XYZ file of C-alpha atoms in Angstrom:
358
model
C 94.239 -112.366 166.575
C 95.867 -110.251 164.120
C 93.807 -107.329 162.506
C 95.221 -105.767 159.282
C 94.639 -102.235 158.986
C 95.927 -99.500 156.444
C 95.735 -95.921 156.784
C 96.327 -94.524 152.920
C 98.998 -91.392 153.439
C 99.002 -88.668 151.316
C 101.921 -87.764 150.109
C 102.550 -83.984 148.409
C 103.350 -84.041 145.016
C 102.777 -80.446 145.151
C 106.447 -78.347 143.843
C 105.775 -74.884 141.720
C 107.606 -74.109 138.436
C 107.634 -71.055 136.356
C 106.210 -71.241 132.686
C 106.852 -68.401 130.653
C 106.246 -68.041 126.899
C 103.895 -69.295 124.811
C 104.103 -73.512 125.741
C 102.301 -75.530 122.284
C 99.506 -77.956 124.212
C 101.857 -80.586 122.842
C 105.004 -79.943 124.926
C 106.625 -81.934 127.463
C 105.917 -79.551 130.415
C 102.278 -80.866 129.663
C 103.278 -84.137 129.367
C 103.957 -84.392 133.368
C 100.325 -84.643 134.120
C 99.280 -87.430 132.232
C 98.423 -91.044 134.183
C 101.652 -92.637 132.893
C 103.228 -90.090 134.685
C 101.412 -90.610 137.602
C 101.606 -94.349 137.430
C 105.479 -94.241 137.083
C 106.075 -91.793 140.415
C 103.741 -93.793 142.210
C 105.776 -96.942 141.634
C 108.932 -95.098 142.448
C 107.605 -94.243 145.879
C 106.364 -97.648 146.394
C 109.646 -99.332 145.671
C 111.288 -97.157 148.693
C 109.466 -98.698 151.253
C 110.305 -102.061 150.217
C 114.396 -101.115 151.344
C 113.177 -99.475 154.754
C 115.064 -100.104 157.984
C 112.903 -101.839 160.478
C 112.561 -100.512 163.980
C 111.073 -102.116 166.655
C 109.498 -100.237 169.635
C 110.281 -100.358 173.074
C 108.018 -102.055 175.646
C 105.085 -99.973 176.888
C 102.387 -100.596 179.825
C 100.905 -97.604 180.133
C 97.941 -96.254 177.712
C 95.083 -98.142 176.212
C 94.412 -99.516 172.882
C 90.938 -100.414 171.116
C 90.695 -102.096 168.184
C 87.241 -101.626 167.048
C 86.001 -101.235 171.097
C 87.553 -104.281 171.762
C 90.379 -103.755 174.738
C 93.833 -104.444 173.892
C 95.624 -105.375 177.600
C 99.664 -103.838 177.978
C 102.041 -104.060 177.395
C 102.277 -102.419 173.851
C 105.139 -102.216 171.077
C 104.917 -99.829 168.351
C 107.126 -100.814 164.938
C 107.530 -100.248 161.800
C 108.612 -102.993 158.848
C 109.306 -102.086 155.157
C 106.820 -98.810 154.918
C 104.285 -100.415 157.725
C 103.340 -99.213 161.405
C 102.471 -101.719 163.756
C 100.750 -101.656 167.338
C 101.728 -104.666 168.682
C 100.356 -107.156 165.647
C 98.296 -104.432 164.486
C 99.100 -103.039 161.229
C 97.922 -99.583 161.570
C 99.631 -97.375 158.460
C 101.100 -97.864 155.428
C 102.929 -95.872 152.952
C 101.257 -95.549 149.238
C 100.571 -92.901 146.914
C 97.578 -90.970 146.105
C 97.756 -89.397 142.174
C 97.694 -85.727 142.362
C 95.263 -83.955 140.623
C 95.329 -83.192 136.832
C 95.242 -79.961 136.383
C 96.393 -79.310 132.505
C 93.391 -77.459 130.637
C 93.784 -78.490 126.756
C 91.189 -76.186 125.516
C 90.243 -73.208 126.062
C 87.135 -73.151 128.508
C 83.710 -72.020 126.783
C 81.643 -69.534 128.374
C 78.509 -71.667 129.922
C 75.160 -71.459 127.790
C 73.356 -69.786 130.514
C 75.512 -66.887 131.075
C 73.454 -64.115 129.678
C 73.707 -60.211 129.496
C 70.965 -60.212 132.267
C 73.083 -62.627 134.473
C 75.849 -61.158 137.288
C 79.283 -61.618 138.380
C 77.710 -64.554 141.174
C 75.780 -66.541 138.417
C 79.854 -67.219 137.244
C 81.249 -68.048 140.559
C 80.016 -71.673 141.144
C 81.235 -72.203 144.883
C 80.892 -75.701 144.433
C 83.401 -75.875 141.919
C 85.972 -73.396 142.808
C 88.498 -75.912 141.014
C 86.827 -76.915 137.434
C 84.702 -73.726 136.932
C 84.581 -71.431 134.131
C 87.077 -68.883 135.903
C 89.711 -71.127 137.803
C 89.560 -73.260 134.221
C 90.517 -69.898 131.936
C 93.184 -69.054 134.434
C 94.806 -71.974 134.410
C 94.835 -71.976 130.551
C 96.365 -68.850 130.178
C 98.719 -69.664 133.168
C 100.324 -72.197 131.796
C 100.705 -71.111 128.116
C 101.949 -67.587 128.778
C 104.062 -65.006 131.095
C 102.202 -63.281 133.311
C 101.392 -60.136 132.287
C 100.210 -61.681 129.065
C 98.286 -64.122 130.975
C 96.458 -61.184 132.356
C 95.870 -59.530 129.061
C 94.312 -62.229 127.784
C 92.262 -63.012 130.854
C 90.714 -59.778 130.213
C 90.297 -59.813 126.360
C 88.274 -63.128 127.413
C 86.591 -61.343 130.099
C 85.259 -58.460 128.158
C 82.786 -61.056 125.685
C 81.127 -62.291 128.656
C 76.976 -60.649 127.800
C 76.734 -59.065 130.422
C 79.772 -57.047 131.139
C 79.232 -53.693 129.797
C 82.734 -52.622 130.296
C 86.122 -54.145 131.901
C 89.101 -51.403 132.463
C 92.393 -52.410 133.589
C 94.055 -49.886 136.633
C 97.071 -48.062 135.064
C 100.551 -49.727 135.882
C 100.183 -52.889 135.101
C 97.960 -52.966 138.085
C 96.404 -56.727 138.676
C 92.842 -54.741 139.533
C 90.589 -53.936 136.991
C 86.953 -52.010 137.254
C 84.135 -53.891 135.865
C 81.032 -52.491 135.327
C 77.718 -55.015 134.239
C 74.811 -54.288 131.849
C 73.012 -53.544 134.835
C 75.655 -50.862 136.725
C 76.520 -52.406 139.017
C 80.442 -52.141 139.181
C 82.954 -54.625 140.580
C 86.559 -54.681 141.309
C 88.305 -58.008 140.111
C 91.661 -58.808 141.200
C 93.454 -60.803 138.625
C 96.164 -61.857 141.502
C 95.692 -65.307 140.678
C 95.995 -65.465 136.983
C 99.772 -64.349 135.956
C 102.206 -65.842 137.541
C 103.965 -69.475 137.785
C 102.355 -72.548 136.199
C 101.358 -75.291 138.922
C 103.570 -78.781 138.241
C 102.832 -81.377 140.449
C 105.763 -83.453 140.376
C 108.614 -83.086 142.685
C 111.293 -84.982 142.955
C 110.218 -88.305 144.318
C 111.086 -88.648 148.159
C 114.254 -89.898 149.195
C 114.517 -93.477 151.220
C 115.795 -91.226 154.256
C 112.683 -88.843 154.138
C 110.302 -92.016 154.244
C 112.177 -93.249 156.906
C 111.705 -90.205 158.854
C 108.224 -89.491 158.365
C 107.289 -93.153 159.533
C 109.432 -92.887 162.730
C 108.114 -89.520 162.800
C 104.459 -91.278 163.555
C 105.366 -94.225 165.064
C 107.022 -91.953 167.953
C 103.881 -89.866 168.096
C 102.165 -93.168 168.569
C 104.664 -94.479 170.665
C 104.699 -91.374 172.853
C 100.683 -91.408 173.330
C 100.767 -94.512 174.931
C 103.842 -93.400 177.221
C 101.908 -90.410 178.433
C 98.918 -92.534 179.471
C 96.935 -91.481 176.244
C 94.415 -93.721 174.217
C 94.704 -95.102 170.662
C 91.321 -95.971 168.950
C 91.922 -97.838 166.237
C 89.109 -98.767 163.835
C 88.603 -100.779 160.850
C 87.001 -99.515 158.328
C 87.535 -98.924 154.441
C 90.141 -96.284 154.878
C 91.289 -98.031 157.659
C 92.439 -95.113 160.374
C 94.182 -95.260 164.019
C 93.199 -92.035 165.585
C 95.805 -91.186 168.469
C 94.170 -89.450 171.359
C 96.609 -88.295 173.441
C 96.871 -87.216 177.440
C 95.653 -87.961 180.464
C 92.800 -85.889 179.330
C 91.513 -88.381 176.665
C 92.336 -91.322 179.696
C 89.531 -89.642 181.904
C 86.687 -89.987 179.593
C 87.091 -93.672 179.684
C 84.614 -94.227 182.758
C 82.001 -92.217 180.316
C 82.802 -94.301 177.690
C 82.224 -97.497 180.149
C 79.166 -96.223 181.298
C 77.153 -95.442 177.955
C 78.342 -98.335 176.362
C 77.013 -100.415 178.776
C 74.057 -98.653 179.456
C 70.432 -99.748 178.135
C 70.320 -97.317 175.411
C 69.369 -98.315 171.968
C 72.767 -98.693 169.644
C 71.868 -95.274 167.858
C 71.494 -93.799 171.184
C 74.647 -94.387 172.179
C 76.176 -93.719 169.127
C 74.939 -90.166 169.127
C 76.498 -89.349 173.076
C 79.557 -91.252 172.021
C 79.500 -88.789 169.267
C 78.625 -85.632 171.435
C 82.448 -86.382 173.001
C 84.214 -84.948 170.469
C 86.320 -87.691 170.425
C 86.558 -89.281 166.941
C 83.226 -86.771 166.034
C 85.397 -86.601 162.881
C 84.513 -89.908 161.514
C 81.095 -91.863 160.068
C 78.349 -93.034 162.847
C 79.383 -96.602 160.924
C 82.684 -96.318 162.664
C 81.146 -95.963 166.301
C 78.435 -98.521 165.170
C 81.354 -101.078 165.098
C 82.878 -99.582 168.481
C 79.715 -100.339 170.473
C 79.274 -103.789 168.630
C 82.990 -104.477 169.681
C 82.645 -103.013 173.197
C 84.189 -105.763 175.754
C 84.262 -105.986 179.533
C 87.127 -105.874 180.672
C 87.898 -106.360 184.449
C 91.608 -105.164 184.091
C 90.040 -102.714 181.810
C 87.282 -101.410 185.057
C 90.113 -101.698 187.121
C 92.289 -99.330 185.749
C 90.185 -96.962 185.058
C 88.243 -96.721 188.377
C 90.594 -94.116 189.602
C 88.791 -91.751 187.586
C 85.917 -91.264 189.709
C 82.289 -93.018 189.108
C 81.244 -93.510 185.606
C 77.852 -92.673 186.120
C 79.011 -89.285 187.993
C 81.368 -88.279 184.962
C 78.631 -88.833 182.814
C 76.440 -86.833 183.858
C 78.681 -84.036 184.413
C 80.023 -84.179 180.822
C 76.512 -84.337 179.672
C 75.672 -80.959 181.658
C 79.302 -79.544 179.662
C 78.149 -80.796 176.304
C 74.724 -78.567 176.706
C 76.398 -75.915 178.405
C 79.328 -75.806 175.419
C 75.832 -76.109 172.948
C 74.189 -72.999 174.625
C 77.425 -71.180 174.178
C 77.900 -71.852 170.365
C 74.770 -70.511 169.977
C 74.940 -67.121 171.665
C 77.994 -66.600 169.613
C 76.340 -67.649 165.985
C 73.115 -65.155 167.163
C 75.898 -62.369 167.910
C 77.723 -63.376 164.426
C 74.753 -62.761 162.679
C 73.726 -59.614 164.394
C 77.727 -57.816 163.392
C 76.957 -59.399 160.022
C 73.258 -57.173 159.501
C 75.194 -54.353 161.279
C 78.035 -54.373 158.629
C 75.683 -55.397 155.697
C 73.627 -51.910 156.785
C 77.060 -49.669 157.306
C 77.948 -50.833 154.005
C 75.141 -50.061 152.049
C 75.399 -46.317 153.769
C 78.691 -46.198 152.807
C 78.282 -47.403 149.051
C 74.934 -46.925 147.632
C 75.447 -47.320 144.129
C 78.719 -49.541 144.208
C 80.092 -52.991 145.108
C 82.907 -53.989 145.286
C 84.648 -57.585 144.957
């Protein structure tokens, strides 16, 4: 039975240019962001992987492999062929490219409609949006039209309209701190660190055939050395299609818990939630576990091999009495967290009465 399974990889399109000078919103440099652009890297990149060397993994009995809970029996091969990891017939990555971001701002942002002079400095900083708000919007404009020091001129000019800033002065020295004070006095300090500066591209030099090459082999030999060091690779369909390597003998022990809640007579959702509570794939959807339990098999080579473990129903409960005893714990340290956080909150208030500062 062959299972097809991709694993999208990101690959950074991430390289930093400088900009300097006024740049007319019809130039070239801007020209780099648009989806043609995209489009065309993307099908540079793909075409690489089509010319790859193929590499076919040694022979491995040691490990385990689930594919979806099912039990894959030793021994295991991991390979790759033009841009694709396999686990034995399992194809468990492939090589494609995600568009970057488009970051170009072709207008200058507009203040929102409910920024008023009763509003504050927070009623601007939507933490939701730390990308595509009002502030990180203007920088970028500015950024990628003009030199720095311009950049942060301009910032400021921009700055100084907003209702309900009563005043905005710039530190001498072409300092990047200024001292804003609001219509209702309270008085900030804004960094403008972020504003001057070099333009973001996001276009490097596609990657060479040799760096694809290595960054496969690069995780097929993680893969390959998991398995060689007794560790456990869950693999599990699903629409972005991961393998999650678990490495170490470590991983290998909590088999027998695994055994013994998946064939327990808990409900489904029941044993979703303790298979959860491992902190095994706790990164991923309950839908991904659903399909473990569904795909859960049997296995007496499986029972065998791990039996020298110890008892399943043993190492369950003791790594039930850990995952309270780990819960207790986080929550002593969030109740101290929050006590230093009142303490500070009060020593700052004693220390600045009248001022904030940001």
């Amino acid at each position: 039975m062959k299972y097809i399974i991709q694993l999208i990889m990101v690959i950074s399109m991430v390289a930093i240019c400088g900009v300097y000078g006024e740049v007319a919103p019809d130039s070239d440099k801007l020209d780099k962001f648009t989806k043609d652009g995209i489009y065309k890297y993307a099908d540079i990149v793909n075409s690489i992987t089509s010319k790859l060397v193929n590499v076919t993994g040694v022979s491995i009995s040691s490990g385990y492999i689930f594919v979806d809970g099912e039990y894959i029996e030793p021994p295991y091969t991991v390979s790759s062929s033009n841009g694709i990891e396999y686990v034995n017939d399992v194809a468990t990555r492939k090589w494609v490219v995600w568009p970057p971001r488009d970051w170009t701002v072709a207008e200058k942002p507009q203040l929102p409609p409910y920024i008023t002079k009763d509003s504050d400095l927070d009623d601007l900083s939507n933490q939701q949006d730390r990308l595509n708000g009002y502030r990180p919007r203007l920088s970028r404009y500015f950024k990628m039209r003009y030199s720095e020091e311009e950049a942060i001129e301009k910032y400021i000019a921009e700055y100084r309209k907003i209702p309900y800033v009563a005043s905005l002065e710039r530190e001498k020295g072409n300092s990047k701190n200024a001292t804003m004070t609001t219509t209702k006095g309270i008085t900030y300090l804004i960094t403008f660190g972020s504003i001057g500066g070099k333009a973001p591209y996001y276009f490097s030099p596609p990657p060479s055939k040799k760096t694809v090459e290595a960054q496969i082999e690069y995780h097929r030999k993680k893969h390959e050395s998991v398995l060689e060091k007794g560790g456990v690779l869950f693999i599990l369909t699903a629409k972005n299609k991961n393998i999650i390597p678990l490495a170490g003998k470590l991983v290998a022990a909590e088999l027998p818990v695994i055994l013994h809640i998946t064939t327990s007579t808990m409900t489904t959702e029941e044993k979703i939630t303790e298979l959860m509570q491992l902190k095994l794939l706790n990164a991923y959807s309950t839908g991904l576990w659903r399909r473990f339990v569904d795909g859960w098999n049997i296995s007496q080579e499986l029972t065998k091999r791990i039996e020298k473990y110890g008892d399943p129903a043993t190492l369950h409960a003791r790594r039930k009495q850990k995952i309270k005893d780990e819960i207790e714990q986080k929550r002593i340290r969030k109740a101290e967290q929050v006590i230093k956080q009142e303490e500070y909150k009060q020593l700052w208030k004693e220390l600045h009465p009248k001022n904030k500062r940001r």
